[in-house]
C-alpha cells in the first residue's frame, strides 16, 4: 500500500454508544406460512432475509474478527467486538426460522445453498498471503460497510413501517424484524468506521457500493422468484413484479429503488452513517421489544 | 450454532446455479485485479484515525454527598472542552492501583468542561470504591475512558424514573433534562435510609415533576412491580438499580403487556461466582496462563492473545468458542449443544478444573 495518505487524527467530540448483543430467543410453532396475512409476496420477501442474510452476517463477523489486530483505537475495538456478537445473534435468530419454513412445505435448501456458497466463495481469502491478504481484507470490509448501509436503511424503514402493523403481521415475526432493524440502526457506524480506520480508500468504497448494491438486489430477486414459484397461493394471473409494486405501495416491503438511490447518498464525500438521523426510534423500540425485554429479565 | 465464519475456513465444493456461478466468476476476476499492481494504482488508502477515548483528567472537587457517598468533579488539566455526553452515560476510571471501574456521569451535560461522578463506599466489594474514598484527593490525576452510553435517554411524552440507591447517578441528569424540556416526569427514589441518599438537595430544585423518596427504613422494601405498573400510558420508564430490581421491572411490564418503554442500563460482564484458580495451556501459542478465582478464562487468555474473538461475555453469543484438546470443563454457557460440549467451550464464562489445553 504505497500511496497511503494519513490525515491528522481527530479527537472524539461525542460519547460512544455501547454496542452489545442481546440474548434474544423466538418461538415459531404458531407462526403461519403467510405471517403477513394474505400477503404471500411480502411474506416471501422477508423469507429471503431469513434464508440469505445469516451467512453474510457470519462472514461479516468473521471479517471483523480478522480486522481486530489492525484496529488500534480502543473505542472502535469495543464497538467492533459488540458488533460481532450482535451479528451472530441475528444469524442465529433468522436461521431458527428455516426449519419452520421447511415444515410449511417450502424447499429452502436451494436458496440457502446458492446464497451461502456464493458468499463464501466470493468472500473467502483464496489462500492470499501477506500484502494481498490484507488488501483483500480491506476489500471485504468495503463490501460489508456498503452492505451495512443498506441494512441500516432497511432497519430504519422497519422501525417506521406502520404498514406492517396495519397488515397485522404476526407479532413475533414483526419483533424479530424490528429488533434486528433496531440493532442495525444502533450499530450502523461500526463497519464504516472500521473500514475507514483500516483502509479508508474512496475508490474501494465506491467500487463495493456498486457491487454490493447489484449483488444484494440480484440475490434478493432470484431468491424471491424461487420462493414465489413454490408459494401455495398461486396468484399466477398477477406477475410477481407487479405484486412487489403493490406490497411497496401498501408499506409492507421497502422500495427496491433504494438500491439505486442510496448509492449517491453513501458515496457523497464526507458521508458518515451518523448523518442518517437519530438513534431515538431504535432505542425506543428496543425498550418495548418483547424479545429484547425478555433478554433483560434473566438479569 | 456455527458462530462466525472466517475467510480462511474451507468452502464446500458444491454446484451452484449457473447464473450464480457466473456472478462468482465475475467477482473472482475483480479480485484478481483488485490485489494486483493495477488495483493498487487505482486505490489510495486513506486511513482515518481518532483519538481521545482515553483522557487524563484532574480531580477538581471532592464532596461528601451522603453517608458513604462522595462525588468527584473532573476536568482537563487545561480546562479544554470534554466530549459531549447524554444522560445515561458513564466513564471508565482507571484507579491508581490499576483497577478499572465504571461510574455514571451525574453532572450537567450542558457543562462542557467538567464531568461529575459519585461513588458509594462498598466495604466488602472489590476495593475500588474504598480506593476512591480513601486515596484520592483534589488535584490528583486520573485516567478515564469514555464517556460511553449504555442507557441513552430518548424523547418521550413523559417519564417515570426509578432509582435504587446509587442508581440515582444516571437518573439525576435525566431528571434535569426532563425538567428543562418541560416534559411531565415523576421520580421514585428508593434506598436503605434517607441519610444514605445523595442529591436529595439537588432534586428538590426540580419542581416541575414529582419526587417520591422511599427509604426502606421508613416505608419497607419497595414492591418494584407495583412502582413500574403505575406508569402513565405513553410515558417511558427509565430504571437504574440493583440487577434484581431491573429484572423484576421487566417481568412486571411484560406481564402487563402493551407497548410501554422500559429502559435499563446494559451492564458489562457479571462478576465470576464460585470460581477457583486453574491453568490453561494455549497449545498453538505455546504458553500457559493462570486463571485467578475471580477472573474469567477470557480475561486470562487475552493477556497472551489480545486479539482473541469474543463479544457478549455472558455465554450466549457463541463467538468465543474454542476447541478444547484436553481437561475438564465446567460449562457455564447457555448456547453450546450437548454434542459440542465434549470438545469445545465458551471461554467468556466457562472454566476448568486443574489444567485445560486449548486450541489457541
XYZ file of C-alpha atoms in Angstrom:
659
model
C 0.000 0.000 0.000
C 2.461 2.518 -1.252
C 0.371 5.617 -1.678
C -1.256 5.664 1.736
C -2.052 9.191 2.838
C -2.529 9.886 6.504
C -4.650 12.664 7.835
C -4.221 14.129 11.290
C -6.078 12.151 13.989
C -9.284 13.880 15.016
C -10.357 13.810 18.666
C -13.712 12.271 19.556
C -16.155 15.020 20.423
C -19.112 12.846 21.440
C -19.830 9.908 23.739
C -19.666 6.356 22.382
C -22.884 4.358 22.057
C -22.412 0.954 23.681
C -22.912 -1.913 21.225
C -23.716 -5.181 22.979
C -25.509 -8.306 21.786
C -28.911 -9.107 23.306
C -29.742 -12.646 24.343
C -32.996 -12.945 22.411
C -34.963 -16.059 21.502
C -38.011 -16.651 19.337
C -40.543 -19.484 19.125
C -42.078 -20.141 15.720
C -44.548 -23.023 16.320
C -47.615 -20.846 15.966
C -46.459 -18.702 13.070
C -48.416 -19.362 9.872
C -46.746 -19.619 6.463
C -48.138 -16.234 5.459
C -47.190 -14.352 8.603
C -48.362 -11.206 6.882
C -51.947 -12.398 6.406
C -52.990 -12.771 2.781
C -49.710 -11.211 1.593
C -47.680 -14.028 0.005
C -45.254 -11.750 -1.833
C -44.404 -9.599 1.167
C -44.027 -12.712 3.334
C -41.669 -14.350 0.850
C -39.738 -11.088 0.548
C -38.897 -11.270 4.268
C -38.277 -15.012 3.986
C -35.412 -14.152 1.643
C -33.921 -12.251 4.560
C -34.196 -15.304 6.844
C -32.519 -17.514 4.255
C -29.833 -15.287 2.753
C -28.739 -12.863 5.447
C -27.367 -15.249 8.157
C -24.411 -16.466 6.123
C -23.487 -12.891 5.254
C -23.676 -11.937 8.921
C -21.422 -14.786 9.988
C -18.892 -13.915 7.286
C -19.044 -10.262 8.291
C -18.489 -11.140 11.970
C -15.525 -13.275 10.868
C -14.046 -10.458 8.762
C -14.374 -8.084 11.672
C -12.602 -10.504 13.999
C -9.806 -10.728 11.398
C -9.647 -6.927 11.334
C -9.232 -6.614 15.133
C -5.400 -6.762 15.002
C -5.482 -3.715 12.713
C -7.758 -1.673 14.990
C -5.594 0.399 17.273
C -8.405 2.625 18.559
C -9.834 1.178 21.783
C -13.247 2.748 21.238
C -13.596 1.267 17.781
C -12.368 -2.104 19.053
C -15.103 -2.142 21.700
C -17.711 -1.321 19.092
C -16.384 -3.994 16.715
C -16.427 -6.602 19.491
C -20.038 -5.806 20.375
C -20.965 -5.807 16.698
C -19.590 -9.334 16.196
C -21.996 -10.720 18.800
C -24.982 -8.717 17.533
C -24.442 -10.108 14.030
C -24.136 -13.721 15.186
C -27.326 -13.329 17.248
C -29.091 -12.014 14.121
C -27.823 -15.010 12.148
C -28.942 -17.485 14.840
C -32.377 -15.883 15.054
C -33.082 -15.906 11.310
C -31.704 -19.432 10.903
C -34.024 -20.572 13.654
C -36.889 -19.962 11.235
C -35.541 -22.171 8.411
C -36.855 -25.414 9.855
C -40.300 -23.963 10.441
C -40.454 -22.602 6.899
C -39.459 -26.006 5.551
C -42.203 -27.570 7.680
C -44.670 -25.357 5.803
C -43.581 -27.159 2.641
C -41.152 -24.604 1.222
C -37.949 -26.112 -0.161
C -35.456 -23.652 1.320
C -32.337 -25.692 0.576
C -31.515 -24.357 -2.949
C -31.816 -20.749 -1.807
C -29.682 -21.308 1.283
C -27.109 -23.361 -0.624
C -26.717 -20.932 -3.501
C -26.623 -17.820 -1.357
C -24.297 -19.353 1.239
C -21.832 -20.795 -1.211
C -21.905 -17.742 -3.415
C -20.992 -15.506 -0.490
C -18.446 -17.934 0.923
C -16.770 -18.413 -2.457
C -16.624 -14.680 -3.070
C -15.568 -13.649 0.408
C -13.115 -16.348 1.472
C -9.448 -15.384 1.281
C -8.487 -17.759 -1.531
C -5.146 -18.577 0.042
C -3.938 -14.983 -0.367
C -0.895 -14.113 1.712
C 0.843 -11.036 3.024
C 0.027 -7.750 1.354
C -2.624 -9.218 -0.962
C -4.367 -10.837 2.034
C -4.508 -7.512 3.872
C -5.762 -5.783 0.714
C -8.457 -8.390 0.242
C -9.491 -7.867 3.866
C -9.815 -4.137 3.095
C -11.881 -5.002 0.002
C -14.178 -7.228 2.050
C -14.569 -4.568 4.739
C -15.555 -2.134 1.978
C -18.239 -4.605 0.882
C -19.575 -5.117 4.403
C -19.579 -1.365 5.036
C -21.693 -0.844 1.911
C -23.994 -3.740 2.831
C -24.397 -2.264 6.315
C -25.549 0.983 4.761
C -28.416 -0.872 3.119
C -29.253 -2.781 6.298
C -29.303 0.491 8.256
C -31.684 1.994 5.680
C -33.936 -1.079 5.782
C -33.640 -1.183 9.592
C -34.933 2.363 9.897
C -37.649 1.546 7.360
C -38.746 -1.406 9.529
C -38.904 0.781 12.632
C -41.136 3.247 10.797
C -43.219 0.695 8.830
C -46.729 1.210 10.149
C -47.978 -0.794 7.165
C -46.733 -3.971 8.838
C -48.773 -3.192 11.969
C -51.841 -2.373 9.906
C -51.483 -5.611 7.921
C -51.370 -7.487 11.258
C -48.062 -9.183 10.692
C -47.527 -11.936 13.261
C -46.172 -10.123 16.339
C -43.254 -12.480 16.918
C -42.058 -12.143 13.338
C -42.530 -8.389 13.449
C -40.476 -8.312 16.646
C -37.670 -10.319 15.008
C -37.529 -7.899 12.080
C -37.760 -4.763 14.190
C -35.279 -5.941 16.843
C -32.874 -6.774 14.020
C -33.607 -3.459 12.298
C -33.107 -1.504 15.526
C -29.711 -3.140 16.133
C -28.734 -2.410 12.532
C -29.506 1.254 13.154
C -27.789 1.143 16.542
C -24.529 -0.224 15.079
C -24.696 1.469 11.663
C -21.405 3.385 12.224
C -19.264 0.398 13.141
C -18.372 -1.251 9.832
C -17.991 2.114 8.119
C -15.639 3.333 10.847
C -13.669 0.079 10.792
C -13.243 0.345 7.034
C -12.208 3.975 7.333
C -9.752 3.091 10.110
C -8.168 0.099 8.394
C -8.149 1.468 4.840
C -10.437 4.389 4.042
C -9.837 4.327 0.287
C -12.633 6.149 -1.511
C -12.079 4.092 -4.677
C -12.659 0.855 -2.735
C -15.715 2.282 -1.066
C -17.148 3.326 -4.442
C -16.419 0.018 -6.196
C -18.061 -2.006 -3.466
C -21.046 0.278 -3.168
C -21.870 -0.674 -6.751
C -21.002 -4.362 -6.382
C -22.880 -4.699 -3.086
C -25.950 -2.981 -4.446
C -26.052 -5.142 -7.581
C -25.261 -8.311 -5.639
C -27.879 -7.731 -2.956
C -30.611 -6.768 -5.407
C -29.835 -9.708 -7.702
C -29.696 -12.199 -4.823
C -32.976 -10.894 -3.447
C -34.842 -11.118 -6.741
C -33.511 -14.563 -7.700
C -34.311 -15.949 -4.242
C -37.724 -14.312 -4.207
C -38.503 -15.811 -7.602
C -37.612 -19.256 -6.296
C -39.793 -18.858 -3.209
C -42.751 -17.360 -5.092
C -42.706 -20.297 -7.506
C -43.381 -22.535 -4.511
C -45.904 -20.355 -2.758
C -49.222 -22.216 -2.478
C -51.240 -19.048 -3.096
C -50.654 -19.427 -6.867
C -51.508 -15.932 -7.955
C -50.350 -16.797 -11.450
C -52.583 -14.181 -13.026
C -50.542 -11.470 -11.362
C -46.820 -11.396 -12.224
C -44.807 -11.020 -9.030
C -43.024 -7.805 -10.131
C -46.494 -6.231 -10.049
C -47.064 -7.845 -6.674
C -43.843 -6.187 -5.426
C -45.136 -2.801 -6.539
C -48.356 -3.449 -4.631
C -46.527 -4.555 -1.479
C -44.328 -1.446 -1.624
C -47.430 0.727 -2.011
C -49.073 -0.908 0.995
C -45.929 -0.293 3.065
C -45.104 -3.981 3.560
C -41.666 -4.031 1.950
C -39.199 -1.208 1.256
C -38.946 0.070 -2.277
C -36.225 -1.695 -4.222
C -35.250 1.656 -5.706
C -33.128 2.172 -2.560
C -30.505 0.002 -4.253
C -30.048 2.860 -6.724
C -30.997 5.941 -4.721
C -28.826 5.119 -1.696
C -25.629 4.811 -3.755
C -25.122 8.577 -4.213
C -26.022 9.090 -0.542
C -23.383 6.584 0.567
C -20.794 7.885 -1.897
C -21.140 11.533 -1.005
C -17.677 12.704 0.069
C -17.696 13.291 3.796
C -20.621 10.897 4.314
C -20.861 9.300 7.731
C -23.651 6.916 8.857
C -24.324 9.101 11.905
C -25.768 11.674 9.494
C -28.703 9.321 8.771
C -30.807 10.617 11.671
C -31.043 9.961 15.386
C -30.931 6.612 17.160
C -34.088 7.538 19.067
C -36.584 5.269 17.319
C -34.175 2.315 17.549
C -33.593 2.917 21.262
C -37.292 3.334 21.922
C -38.154 0.158 20.029
C -35.555 -1.876 21.918
C -37.175 -0.695 25.163
C -40.508 -2.226 24.062
C -39.373 -5.259 22.016
C -40.683 -8.418 23.735
C -37.548 -10.348 22.711
C -35.093 -7.659 23.809
C -37.007 -7.134 27.059
C -37.147 -10.858 27.825
C -33.361 -10.911 27.403
C -33.112 -8.437 30.297
C -35.404 -10.413 32.626
C -32.814 -13.025 33.386
C -30.500 -10.347 34.761
C -24.566 -22.943 16.459
C -21.862 -22.060 13.915
C -20.916 -18.611 15.316
C -18.756 -16.758 12.848
C -17.099 -17.836 9.615
C -13.505 -16.859 8.856
C -12.210 -16.110 5.384
C -9.725 -18.953 5.721
C -12.386 -21.553 6.582
C -12.821 -24.292 3.967
C -15.541 -23.638 1.375
C -17.634 -26.693 0.480
C -17.343 -27.548 -3.203
C -20.975 -27.854 -4.224
C -22.542 -27.000 -7.572
C -24.133 -23.560 -7.885
C -26.898 -22.336 -10.131
C -25.231 -21.274 -13.440
C -26.232 -17.631 -13.035
C -24.865 -17.541 -9.501
C -21.693 -19.215 -10.696
C -21.244 -16.523 -13.341
C -21.521 -13.805 -10.688
C -18.927 -15.604 -8.536
C -16.541 -15.756 -11.502
C -17.058 -12.074 -12.199
C -16.089 -11.176 -8.645
C -13.128 -13.606 -8.921
C -11.909 -11.565 -11.890
C -12.465 -8.379 -9.931
C -10.419 -9.755 -7.022
C -7.525 -10.694 -9.294
C -7.348 -7.069 -10.430
C -8.030 -5.555 -7.004
C -4.995 -7.197 -5.375
C -2.714 -6.686 -8.409
C -0.372 -3.736 -9.080
C -3.097 -2.222 -11.275
C -5.588 -2.461 -8.406
C -3.058 -0.798 -6.104
C -2.561 2.010 -8.592
C -6.322 2.619 -8.560
C -6.638 2.512 -4.779
C -5.296 5.069 -2.388
C -5.725 4.044 1.250
C -6.531 6.970 3.480
C -6.984 5.641 6.999
C -8.981 7.809 9.377
C -7.679 7.917 12.944
C -9.447 9.184 16.045
C -8.068 9.979 19.476
C -9.330 10.985 22.885
C -11.243 7.937 24.102
C -8.758 7.822 26.988
C -8.001 11.084 28.724
C -6.035 12.208 31.772
C -8.250 14.379 33.935
C -7.662 16.241 37.169
C -9.799 15.815 40.296
C -11.177 19.322 40.589
C -13.504 18.842 43.533
C -14.499 16.174 46.037
C -17.709 16.355 48.066
C -19.429 14.184 50.612
C -22.938 13.818 49.140
C -24.471 11.428 51.685
C -23.466 8.794 54.214
C -20.794 6.762 52.372
C -21.164 8.601 49.044
C -18.660 11.070 47.615
C -18.759 12.895 44.315
C -15.716 13.711 42.207
C -15.678 16.547 39.708
C -13.139 16.009 36.942
C -11.756 18.388 34.316
C -8.972 18.517 31.764
C -5.720 19.977 33.139
C -6.085 22.920 30.707
C -9.881 23.199 31.091
C -10.370 22.183 27.461
C -13.776 21.011 26.228
C -14.607 17.386 27.065
C -16.524 15.032 24.753
C -20.261 15.683 24.784
C -22.473 13.179 26.620
C -26.170 12.474 27.102
C -27.899 11.467 30.347
C -27.258 7.769 30.979
C -23.563 7.902 30.023
C -20.741 6.530 32.171
C -16.956 6.753 32.410
C -14.345 4.076 32.990
C -11.992 5.275 35.694
C -8.526 3.738 35.970
C -7.618 3.915 39.648
C -4.001 4.305 40.762
C -3.943 0.616 41.801
C -4.767 -0.372 38.214
C -8.387 -1.225 38.994
C -10.858 -0.168 36.305
C -14.332 0.898 37.447
C -17.377 2.315 35.675
C -19.296 5.257 37.135
C -22.292 7.060 35.684
C -21.949 10.737 34.882
C -24.216 12.614 37.272
C -23.279 16.224 36.495
C -24.721 18.598 33.946
C -24.415 17.541 30.273
C -24.502 21.226 29.345
C -21.273 21.856 31.270
C -18.651 21.372 28.524
C -15.559 21.318 30.742
C -16.469 19.208 33.780
C -17.615 15.661 34.451
C -19.037 14.559 37.795
C -19.272 11.013 39.138
C -20.434 9.722 42.530
C -19.120 6.667 44.334
C -20.713 4.698 47.151
C -18.260 3.067 49.513
C -18.732 -0.708 49.487
C -16.791 -2.242 52.371
C -16.934 -5.845 51.157
C -16.585 -5.100 47.429
C -13.556 -5.451 45.189
C -11.779 -2.496 46.798
C -12.336 0.046 44.023
C -14.792 2.203 45.948
C -12.627 2.126 49.104
C -9.680 3.267 46.995
C -11.674 6.201 45.626
C -12.840 7.169 49.121
C -9.524 6.727 50.944
C -6.768 7.516 48.472
C -7.981 10.128 46.002
C -7.661 13.823 46.756
C -8.243 17.104 44.948
C -5.520 17.761 42.367
C -4.862 14.058 41.631
C -4.711 12.992 38.016
C -6.920 10.092 36.877
C -7.053 8.358 33.518
C -10.612 7.933 32.290
C -12.072 6.223 29.236
C -15.305 7.329 27.611
C -17.849 8.631 28.018
C -19.820 5.690 26.759
C -23.608 5.375 26.882
C -25.436 2.098 27.515
C -28.567 3.798 28.909
C -29.255 6.584 26.466
C -32.360 8.669 27.037
C -34.723 9.093 24.073
C -37.518 11.646 23.707
C -40.864 10.722 25.276
C -44.138 12.433 26.090
C -43.464 11.806 29.793
C -41.106 9.898 32.041
C -41.209 7.643 35.082
C -37.739 7.474 36.622
C -36.947 4.780 39.189
C -33.661 4.907 41.089
C -32.454 2.339 43.597
C -29.681 3.672 45.866
C -26.593 4.817 43.978
C -28.630 4.116 40.802
C -29.670 7.750 41.167
C -26.440 8.798 39.408
C -27.504 8.313 35.737
C -31.102 9.235 36.593
C -30.230 12.667 38.011
C -29.180 14.176 34.638
C -32.277 12.578 33.079
C -34.467 14.378 35.609
C -32.664 17.613 34.802
C -33.276 17.083 31.069
C -36.972 16.339 31.528
C -37.270 19.391 33.781
C -35.600 21.657 31.221
C -37.691 20.280 28.368
C -40.888 20.833 30.315
C -41.950 17.200 29.866
C -44.050 15.614 32.654
C -41.941 13.388 34.926
C -42.025 11.519 38.183
C -39.082 10.088 40.132
C -39.304 7.217 42.586
C -36.090 7.089 44.601
C -35.527 4.169 46.938
C -32.595 3.366 49.235
C -31.742 1.822 52.594
C -32.111 5.041 54.566
C -32.630 8.738 53.927
C -29.151 9.613 55.217
C -27.567 7.353 52.586
C -29.358 9.038 49.649
C -27.219 11.504 47.664
C -28.537 14.513 45.733
C -31.829 14.986 47.608
C -30.993 18.708 47.784
C -30.376 18.949 44.029
C -33.562 17.044 43.259
C -35.545 19.476 45.397
C -34.705 22.179 42.856
C -36.601 20.476 40.054
C -40.127 21.429 40.910
C -41.745 20.653 37.549
C -42.199 16.979 38.450
C -42.794 14.833 41.498
C -40.008 13.264 43.574
C -41.143 10.320 45.712
C -38.474 9.375 48.264
C -38.900 5.869 49.705
C -36.206 4.896 52.231
C -36.606 1.236 53.266
C -36.302 2.104 56.973
C -39.383 4.338 56.729
C -41.517 2.597 54.063
C -40.258 -1.005 53.970
C -38.771 -2.794 50.968
C -40.401 -1.359 47.833
C -42.554 -3.502 45.540
C -40.844 -2.757 42.218
C -43.629 -4.342 40.179
C -46.218 -2.047 41.748
C -43.983 1.000 41.219
C -43.478 0.500 37.478
C -47.034 -0.678 36.956
C -48.144 2.817 37.931
C -46.551 4.385 34.852
C -48.922 6.591 32.886
C -49.922 5.317 29.448
C -47.449 6.502 26.817
C -44.789 7.506 29.334
C -41.359 5.876 29.221
C -39.780 4.260 32.293
C -36.037 4.609 32.969
C -34.850 2.458 35.855
C -31.431 2.135 37.464
C -30.877 -0.036 40.497
C -29.630 -3.471 41.528
C -29.954 -6.177 38.814
C -32.855 -7.912 40.646
C -34.774 -4.629 40.629
C -34.362 -4.248 36.851
C -35.324 -7.879 36.220
C -38.449 -7.509 38.413
C -39.469 -4.390 36.484
C -39.038 -6.162 33.135
C -41.156 -9.084 34.366
C -43.870 -6.777 35.681
C -44.194 -4.821 32.433
C -44.034 -7.971 30.300
C -46.907 -9.445 32.329
C -48.892 -6.264 31.829
C -48.384 -6.370 28.047
C -48.747 -3.299 25.902
C -46.121 -1.095 24.436
C -44.738 0.937 27.309
C -40.999 1.518 27.126
C -38.750 0.231 29.905
C -35.114 1.322 29.682
C -32.491 -0.223 31.953
C -28.739 0.129 31.799
C -26.927 -2.544 29.834
C -24.166 -3.730 32.106
C -20.921 -5.427 31.188
C -19.953 -8.924 32.216
C -21.129 -10.074 35.632
C -18.548 -10.918 38.275
C -17.342 -14.503 38.452
C -19.127 -16.516 41.146
C -17.871 -19.749 42.723
C -14.661 -19.675 40.711
C -11.447 -21.461 41.623
C -7.983 -20.927 40.201
C -6.910 -23.112 37.284
C -4.466 -23.005 34.406
C -4.988 -23.034 30.664
C -2.302 -24.084 28.226
C -2.630 -22.414 24.829
C -1.315 -25.152 22.583
C -0.705 -23.141 19.410
C 0.643 -20.063 21.212
C 2.891 -22.285 23.302
C 2.209 -20.596 26.608
C 0.185 -21.150 29.770
C -1.982 -18.692 31.663
C -3.170 -18.859 35.244
C -6.834 -18.005 35.675
C -7.467 -16.426 39.081
C -10.575 -17.443 41.037
C -12.239 -14.074 40.393
C -11.374 -13.590 36.713
C -12.682 -15.196 33.545
C -10.704 -17.542 31.332
C -11.236 -14.968 28.563
C -9.502 -12.250 30.601
C -6.541 -14.548 31.234
C -6.344 -15.671 27.599
C -6.377 -12.053 26.422
C -3.170 -11.364 28.340
C -1.423 -13.795 25.988
C -3.669 -13.369 22.932
C -5.105 -9.818 22.912
C -6.950 -10.337 19.600
C -8.945 -13.429 20.546
C -12.562 -13.067 19.395
C -15.389 -12.593 21.898
C -18.459 -10.442 22.269
C -21.288 -10.864 24.787
C -19.135 -12.065 27.739
C -22.256 -13.751 29.117
C -22.104 -17.113 27.390
C -24.814 -16.743 24.767
C -23.438 -15.292 21.510
C -21.022 -18.152 20.884
C -18.277 -16.084 19.229
C -15.552 -17.011 21.762
C -15.944 -20.745 21.199
C -12.597 -22.522 21.431
C -11.702 -26.165 20.818
C -10.650 -27.999 23.982
C -7.820 -30.503 23.453
C -7.879 -31.895 26.979
C -9.064 -31.178 30.506
C -12.322 -30.989 32.446
C -14.577 -28.080 31.533
C -17.118 -26.509 33.867
C -19.571 -25.342 31.157
C -21.458 -22.202 32.187
C -22.778 -21.036 28.807
C -26.348 -21.190 27.515
C -25.719 -21.832 23.846
C -23.491 -24.823 23.040
C -25.199 -28.047 22.051
C -24.530 -31.090 24.192
C -22.758 -32.596 21.204
C -20.319 -29.654 21.221
C -19.517 -29.708 24.915
C -17.050 -32.621 24.997
C -14.517 -30.814 22.804
C -15.329 -27.089 22.836
C -16.141 -24.318 25.306
C -17.036 -20.655 25.556
C -14.088 -19.023 27.283
C -16.073 -15.948 28.362
C -17.969 -17.778 31.127
C -16.887 -21.417 31.306
C -13.975 -22.551 33.442
C -11.761 -25.542 34.058
C -10.573 -27.623 36.943
C -6.863 -28.361 37.062
C -5.350 -27.779 33.637
C -7.149 -27.158 30.341
C -5.389 -27.416 26.994
C -6.965 -25.126 24.393
C -6.518 -24.963 20.633
C -5.361 -21.353 20.702
